[in-house]
């Protein structure tokens, strides 16, 4: 389509302009590539999130086969978008073509990388665990299960909190739980033990760290899914939690 071609041309010209501006103010090639790749990958990630929301939007009255085809089609597109976001983020070397150079190692000075994964210290895990256990008990009406098992899960999930956000994360988690009390209560009531489904079908809802997982699903689902897969945890269970949180509590306030 013509307008897509126009967008692509504009993007190429804008990228060249950005690299030129960054070169003029002394930004080196590595840093310029990092910033531009992050923006481009983030744009695709935004499209990913929009398409994921279409999973439950199959037209009514078309039958189960149509609905499954719709779901499979959305999943196919989101898989491709996730891969494209990864590929865009990995593109390096373009900045050098616009006159940017990498400083010699001896003179290279970098600011701390605040966009990377958080360091998961025992203190950080314990602080988050205390928040989740308190809200879980209050909202579900059930005591928290084993804290040691929860700590293992949090050690996988919490790196998706960026370094720059570690200090304020406990407060953000508190605010998330307060702002979504009705949704969380419904999540635990419908999908937790004693709810509409047999125990274990939505197994993650049975644990207090499900509150952190829901916050991470809202904030950085792609990164969460990557860390989860790397840890060899059940992707089916995470998919079911995503489904329950994004669609099973949708509209609840």
XYZ file of N, CA, C and O in Angstrom, residues 83-209:
508
model
N 9.206 -11.888 17.113
C 10.486 -12.145 16.463
C 11.029 -10.909 15.761
O 12.239 -10.642 15.789
N 10.132 -10.146 15.136
C 10.572 -8.936 14.447
C 11.107 -7.901 15.435
O 12.093 -7.214 15.152
N 10.472 -7.787 16.604
C 10.967 -6.863 17.629
C 12.375 -7.247 18.069
O 13.255 -6.391 18.222
N 12.596 -8.558 18.259
C 13.936 -9.027 18.631
C 14.952 -8.716 17.536
O 16.079 -8.288 17.819
N 14.556 -8.924 16.281
C 15.490 -8.670 15.176
C 15.817 -7.184 15.061
O 16.972 -6.806 14.829
N 14.812 -6.342 15.238
C 15.061 -4.901 15.160
C 15.993 -4.446 16.276
O 16.877 -3.624 16.056
N 15.773 -4.994 17.478
C 16.629 -4.590 18.589
C 18.071 -5.051 18.371
O 19.012 -4.425 18.858
N 18.256 -6.128 17.621
C 19.603 -6.653 17.389
C 20.336 -6.010 16.232
O 21.509 -6.330 15.994
N 19.692 -5.121 15.495
C 20.373 -4.491 14.358
C 21.412 -3.492 14.856
O 21.081 -2.513 15.505
N 22.648 -3.745 14.527
C 23.730 -2.848 14.903
C 24.595 -2.568 13.682
O 24.596 -3.327 12.713
N 25.311 -1.470 13.729
C 26.217 -1.130 12.640
C 25.695 -0.056 11.715
O 26.445 0.496 10.896
N 24.413 0.283 11.840
C 23.877 1.310 10.954
C 24.406 2.692 11.284
O 24.614 3.518 10.402
N 24.638 2.939 12.580
C 25.092 4.277 12.970
C 26.446 4.621 12.364
O 26.713 5.778 12.018
N 27.317 3.619 12.229
C 28.652 3.883 11.683
C 28.594 4.434 10.272
O 29.494 5.180 9.843
N 27.543 4.109 9.534
C 27.422 4.599 8.166
C 27.077 6.072 8.118
O 27.106 6.688 7.051
N 26.729 6.639 9.256
C 26.386 8.052 9.301
C 27.446 8.866 10.037
O 27.173 9.942 10.546
N 28.662 8.329 10.095
C 29.779 9.094 10.641
C 29.996 8.940 12.117
O 30.871 9.601 12.677
N 29.237 8.095 12.792
C 29.454 7.869 14.213
C 30.528 6.810 14.386
O 30.608 5.862 13.618
N 31.338 6.965 15.395
C 32.446 6.042 15.622
C 32.422 5.541 17.065
O 31.903 6.195 17.957
N 33.016 4.371 17.248
C 33.151 3.819 18.593
C 34.471 4.290 19.179
O 35.527 4.086 18.568
N 34.491 4.948 20.334
C 35.741 5.397 20.929
C 36.662 4.221 21.251
O 36.210 3.086 21.416
N 37.931 4.499 21.315
C 38.884 3.468 21.710
C 38.556 2.999 23.124
O 38.103 3.783 23.960
N 38.789 1.740 23.433
C 38.421 1.202 24.752
C 38.997 1.996 25.914
O 38.359 2.142 26.939
N 40.213 2.508 25.734
C 40.854 3.211 26.843
C 40.143 4.512 27.181
O 40.232 4.998 28.302
N 39.440 5.106 26.205
C 38.803 6.397 26.447
C 37.289 6.279 26.581
O 36.610 7.270 26.794
N 36.786 5.072 26.413
C 35.343 4.900 26.444
C 34.826 5.049 27.875
O 35.253 4.365 28.785
N 33.915 5.982 28.065
C 33.298 6.185 29.366
C 31.791 6.100 29.184
O 31.209 6.836 28.398
N 31.186 5.223 29.879
C 29.747 5.022 29.759
C 29.059 5.301 31.102
O 29.583 4.975 32.151
N 27.899 5.863 30.979
C 27.057 6.001 32.160
C 26.509 4.618 32.527
O 26.430 3.738 31.672
N 26.163 4.398 33.758
C 25.576 3.105 34.137
C 24.338 2.797 33.303
O 23.541 3.693 33.004
N 24.193 1.554 32.896
C 23.037 1.143 32.114
C 21.851 0.927 33.048
O 21.785 -0.058 33.779
N 20.907 1.873 33.009
C 19.751 1.809 33.892
C 18.561 1.118 33.244
O 17.507 0.986 33.857
N 18.741 0.682 31.995
C 17.637 0.041 31.293
C 17.687 -1.485 31.395
O 16.773 -2.167 30.949
N 18.774 -2.009 31.950
C 18.947 -3.452 32.020
C 18.169 -4.075 33.156
O 17.449 -3.400 33.896
N 18.287 -5.394 33.310
C 17.524 -6.103 34.338
C 17.984 -5.752 35.747
O 19.159 -5.482 35.990
N 17.029 -5.775 36.666
C 17.338 -5.472 38.054
C 18.168 -6.590 38.676
O 18.074 -7.748 38.294
N 18.994 -6.211 39.646
C 19.697 -7.206 40.451
C 18.731 -7.707 41.523
O 18.206 -6.926 42.326
N 18.492 -8.998 41.515
C 17.494 -9.561 42.432
C 18.192 -9.992 43.713
O 18.663 -11.118 43.842
N 18.264 -9.091 44.657
C 18.878 -9.389 45.944
C 17.848 -10.055 46.856
O 16.629 -9.895 46.665
N 18.299 -10.806 47.858
C 17.348 -11.398 48.813
C 16.461 -10.350 49.480
O 15.287 -10.611 49.754
N 17.029 -9.178 49.718
C 16.254 -8.117 50.364
C 15.122 -7.639 49.456
O 13.996 -7.384 49.910
N 15.432 -7.487 48.163
C 14.426 -7.055 47.191
C 13.302 -8.085 47.091
O 12.113 -7.751 47.115
N 13.679 -9.356 46.999
C 12.682 -10.426 46.915
C 11.800 -10.431 48.164
O 10.575 -10.541 48.075
N 12.411 -10.308 49.338
C 11.649 -10.359 50.583
C 10.679 -9.183 50.680
O 9.535 -9.346 51.119
N 11.127 -8.020 50.255
C 10.265 -6.839 50.311
C 9.041 -7.018 49.414
O 7.911 -6.718 49.813
N 9.274 -7.524 48.202
C 8.164 -7.754 47.275
C 7.253 -8.866 47.790
O 6.026 -8.773 47.709
N 7.850 -9.924 48.347
C 7.065 -11.047 48.849
C 6.129 -10.609 49.968
O 4.961 -11.034 50.019
N 6.595 -9.766 50.850
C 5.751 -9.301 51.948
C 4.532 -8.540 51.427
O 3.416 -8.678 51.949
N 4.740 -7.737 50.391
C 3.630 -6.984 49.796
C 2.628 -7.943 49.164
O 1.411 -7.837 49.379
N 3.122 -8.902 48.381
C 2.217 -9.807 47.679
C 1.461 -10.711 48.648
O 0.265 -10.965 48.454
N 2.137 -11.199 49.675
C 1.461 -12.077 50.641
C 0.335 -11.335 51.358
O -0.741 -11.890 51.576
N 0.596 -10.076 51.716
C -0.430 -9.296 52.423
C -1.661 -9.080 51.543
O -2.803 -9.302 51.971
N -1.438 -8.670 50.304
C -2.572 -8.427 49.412
C -3.249 -9.725 49.008
O -4.478 -9.777 48.881
N -2.474 -10.770 48.809
C -3.051 -12.064 48.417
C -3.997 -12.576 49.500
O -5.125 -12.995 49.206
N -3.549 -12.541 50.755
C -4.375 -13.020 51.860
C -5.633 -12.180 52.002
O -6.737 -12.697 52.197
N -5.483 -10.876 51.864
C -6.623 -9.975 52.017
C -7.643 -10.151 50.881
O -8.852 -10.174 51.126
N -7.151 -10.287 49.637
C -8.052 -10.299 48.486
C -8.614 -11.686 48.177
O -9.708 -11.811 47.638
N -7.844 -12.724 48.498
C -8.301 -14.080 48.189
C -8.989 -14.741 49.376
O -9.737 -15.711 49.206
N -8.712 -14.258 50.586
C -9.268 -14.883 51.777
C -8.573 -16.172 52.157
O -9.092 -16.949 52.960
N -7.390 -16.416 51.590
C -6.652 -17.650 51.856
C -5.251 -17.306 52.365
O -4.671 -16.293 51.976
N -4.686 -18.149 53.221
C -3.309 -17.919 53.664
C -2.324 -18.159 52.525
O -2.605 -18.909 51.586
N -1.171 -17.531 52.594
C -0.159 -17.712 51.564
C 0.460 -19.097 51.659
O 0.708 -19.598 52.746
N 0.725 -19.709 50.485
C 1.457 -20.980 50.485
C 2.929 -20.758 50.825
O 3.316 -19.691 51.311
N 3.764 -21.731 50.522
C 5.180 -21.709 50.881
C 5.908 -20.475 50.366
O 5.955 -20.240 49.156
N 6.482 -19.672 51.262
C 7.227 -18.498 50.801
C 8.487 -18.856 50.025
O 8.916 -18.103 49.158
N 9.077 -20.004 50.311
C 10.310 -20.382 49.607
C 10.029 -20.640 48.129
O 10.809 -20.267 47.265
N 8.906 -21.304 47.826
C 8.535 -21.520 46.429
C 8.258 -20.196 45.731
O 8.606 -19.998 44.564
N 7.614 -19.283 46.443
C 7.329 -17.975 45.876
C 8.616 -17.210 45.590
O 8.733 -16.514 44.576
N 9.588 -17.340 46.468
C 10.873 -16.660 46.255
C 11.550 -17.157 44.984
O 12.171 -16.373 44.254
N 11.443 -18.459 44.713
C 12.040 -19.004 43.494
C 11.417 -18.370 42.255
O 12.108 -18.020 41.298
N 10.097 -18.217 42.272
C 9.415 -17.615 41.129
C 9.769 -16.145 40.991
O 10.031 -15.654 39.887
N 9.805 -15.434 42.100
C 10.138 -14.008 42.057
C 11.555 -13.781 41.551
O 11.835 -12.770 40.894
N 12.454 -14.715 41.828
C 13.828 -14.591 41.335
C 13.880 -14.627 39.813
O 14.809 -14.083 39.200
N 12.890 -15.258 39.190
C 12.802 -15.290 37.729
C 12.098 -14.050 37.196
O 12.479 -13.492 36.171
N 11.077 -13.591 37.910
C 10.230 -12.506 37.418
C 10.847 -11.125 37.638
O 10.783 -10.257 36.753
N 11.456 -10.911 38.789
C 11.887 -9.564 39.155
C 13.023 -8.980 38.302
O 13.160 -7.761 38.266
N 13.851 -9.781 37.615
C 14.811 -9.139 36.712
C 14.161 -8.292 35.625
O 14.812 -7.430 35.041
N 12.868 -8.527 35.345
C 12.200 -7.716 34.333
C 11.879 -6.312 34.828
O 11.384 -5.490 34.062
N 12.117 -6.055 36.114
C 12.074 -4.676 36.618
C 13.417 -4.036 36.273
O 14.459 -4.539 36.659
N 13.397 -2.985 35.535
C 14.649 -2.367 35.096
C 15.397 -1.755 36.275
O 14.806 -1.372 37.284
N 16.714 -1.655 36.121
C 17.555 -1.109 37.188
C 17.031 0.245 37.651
O 16.982 0.541 38.845
N 16.614 1.069 36.697
C 16.152 2.418 37.036
C 14.878 2.407 37.879
O 14.546 3.408 38.513
N 14.149 1.282 37.887
C 12.883 1.250 38.603
C 12.884 0.482 39.897
O 11.855 0.388 40.558
N 14.040 -0.069 40.294
C 14.088 -0.935 41.470
C 13.663 -0.193 42.728
O 12.835 -0.680 43.510
N 14.200 1.007 42.938
C 13.934 1.724 44.186
C 12.450 1.991 44.385
O 11.934 1.912 45.498
N 11.750 2.301 43.299
C 10.337 2.644 43.431
C 9.392 1.497 43.185
O 8.161 1.678 43.277
N 9.923 0.293 42.920
C 9.022 -0.797 42.535
C 8.073 -1.231 43.653
O 6.878 -1.453 43.388
N 8.521 -1.376 44.886
C 7.569 -1.772 45.938
C 6.366 -0.825 46.016
O 5.230 -1.281 46.151
N 6.608 0.476 45.912
C 5.506 1.432 45.953
C 4.601 1.280 44.736
O 3.373 1.331 44.840
N 5.204 1.037 43.552
C 4.398 0.844 42.345
C 3.549 -0.421 42.458
O 2.403 -0.452 42.000
N 4.110 -1.455 43.075
C 3.356 -2.697 43.259
C 2.181 -2.482 44.210
O 1.073 -2.992 43.979
N 2.419 -1.730 45.273
C 1.338 -1.383 46.193
C 0.224 -0.645 45.445
O -0.965 -0.954 45.603
N 0.615 0.329 44.642
C -0.373 1.116 43.907
C -1.121 0.253 42.900
O -2.330 0.425 42.707
N -0.407 -0.677 42.267
C -1.046 -1.575 41.311
C -2.102 -2.429 42.007
O -3.223 -2.578 41.511
N -1.740 -3.006 43.151
C -2.673 -3.859 43.878
C -3.895 -3.068 44.352
O -5.033 -3.559 44.288
N -3.681 -1.849 44.808
C -4.798 -1.027 45.270
C -5.705 -0.626 44.117
O -6.933 -0.667 44.229
N -5.097 -0.238 42.996
C -5.888 0.219 41.850
C -6.662 -0.910 41.185
O -7.655 -0.664 40.495
N -6.209 -2.159 41.377
C -6.831 -3.306 40.707
C -7.444 -4.297 41.694
O -7.533 -5.491 41.404
N -7.901 -3.797 42.814
C -8.452 -4.677 43.849
C -9.603 -5.527 43.316
O -9.660 -6.731 43.553
N -10.525 -4.914 42.601
C -11.700 -5.647 42.124
C -11.292 -6.707 41.112
O -11.788 -7.847 41.146
N -10.376 -6.357 40.220
C -9.909 -7.330 39.221
C -9.185 -8.495 39.890
O -9.373 -9.653 39.523
N -8.344 -8.191 40.878
C -7.610 -9.251 41.568
C -8.552 -10.147 42.367
O -8.392 -11.371 42.396
N -9.536 -9.546 43.016
C -10.511 -10.355 43.753
C -11.237 -11.302 42.809
O -11.463 -12.480 43.134
N -11.631 -10.816 41.651
C -12.302 -11.682 40.673
C -11.350 -12.772 40.179
O -11.754 -13.929 40.009
N -10.095 -12.392 39.938
C -9.106 -13.382 39.481
C -9.010 -14.533 40.472
O -9.070 -15.706 40.083
N -8.868 -14.208 41.754
C -8.726 -15.253 42.767
C -10.038 -16.034 42.957
O -10.007 -17.250 43.168
N -11.167 -15.338 42.868
C -12.457 -15.992 43.105
C -12.832 -16.954 41.971
O -13.304 -18.064 42.226
N -12.589 -16.539 40.732
C -13.025 -17.333 39.584
C -11.993 -18.386 39.196
O -12.331 -19.528 38.897
N -10.704 -18.002 39.232
C -9.659 -18.875 38.694
C -8.839 -19.580 39.774
O -8.061 -20.480 39.462
N -8.989 -19.148 41.027
C -8.231 -19.766 42.102
C -8.912 -21.011 42.646
O -9.955 -21.448 42.152
N -8.328 -21.609 43.689
C -8.922 -22.800 44.307
C -10.361 -22.545 44.746
O -10.678 -21.501 45.313
N -11.218 -23.497 44.463
C -12.621 -23.343 44.811
C -13.404 -22.522 43.809
O -14.603 -22.274 44.007
N -12.755 -22.082 42.733
C -13.420 -21.276 41.728
C -14.120 -22.131 40.682
O -14.562 -23.243 40.948
N -14.178 -21.625 39.463
C -14.921 -22.296 38.401
C -14.128 -23.408 37.728
O -14.710 -24.191 36.970
N -12.828 -23.458 37.996
C -11.991 -24.419 37.284
C -11.311 -25.370 38.274
O -11.044 -24.988 39.422
N -11.017 -26.598 37.838
C -10.319 -27.538 38.729
C -8.978 -26.977 39.191
O -8.320 -26.221 38.457
N -8.585 -27.326 40.390
C -7.304 -26.869 40.926
C -6.178 -27.241 39.969
O -6.133 -28.349 39.427
N -5.281 -26.311 39.746
C -4.123 -26.554 38.902
C -4.274 -26.070 37.480
O -3.270 -25.839 36.800
N -5.505 -25.883 36.995
C -5.684 -25.404 35.620
C -5.100 -23.997 35.490
O -4.384 -23.689 34.531
N -5.414 -23.151 36.443
C -4.816 -21.822 36.525
C -3.917 -21.795 37.766
O -4.136 -21.050 38.706
N -2.886 -22.637 37.715
C -2.066 -22.877 38.895
C -1.391 -21.646 39.457
O -1.227 -21.518 40.671
N -0.986 -20.713 38.600
C -0.269 -19.538 39.091
C -1.148 -18.633 39.937
O -0.648 -17.868 40.766
N -2.473 -18.718 39.745
C -3.387 -17.885 40.528
C -3.432 -18.348 41.981
O -3.905 -17.624 42.856
N -2.919 -19.521 42.253
C -2.938 -20.057 43.618
C -1.800 -19.517 44.470
O -1.696 -19.860 45.638
N -0.958 -18.649 43.882
C 0.229 -18.163 44.590
C 0.223 -16.645 44.693
O -0.250 -15.958 43.791
N 0.762 -16.099 45.780
C 0.751 -14.641 45.952
C 1.543 -13.895 44.889
O 1.213 -12.749 44.553
N 2.591 -14.534 44.318
C 3.376 -13.838 43.297
C 2.592 -13.611 42.015
O 3.065 -12.915 41.100
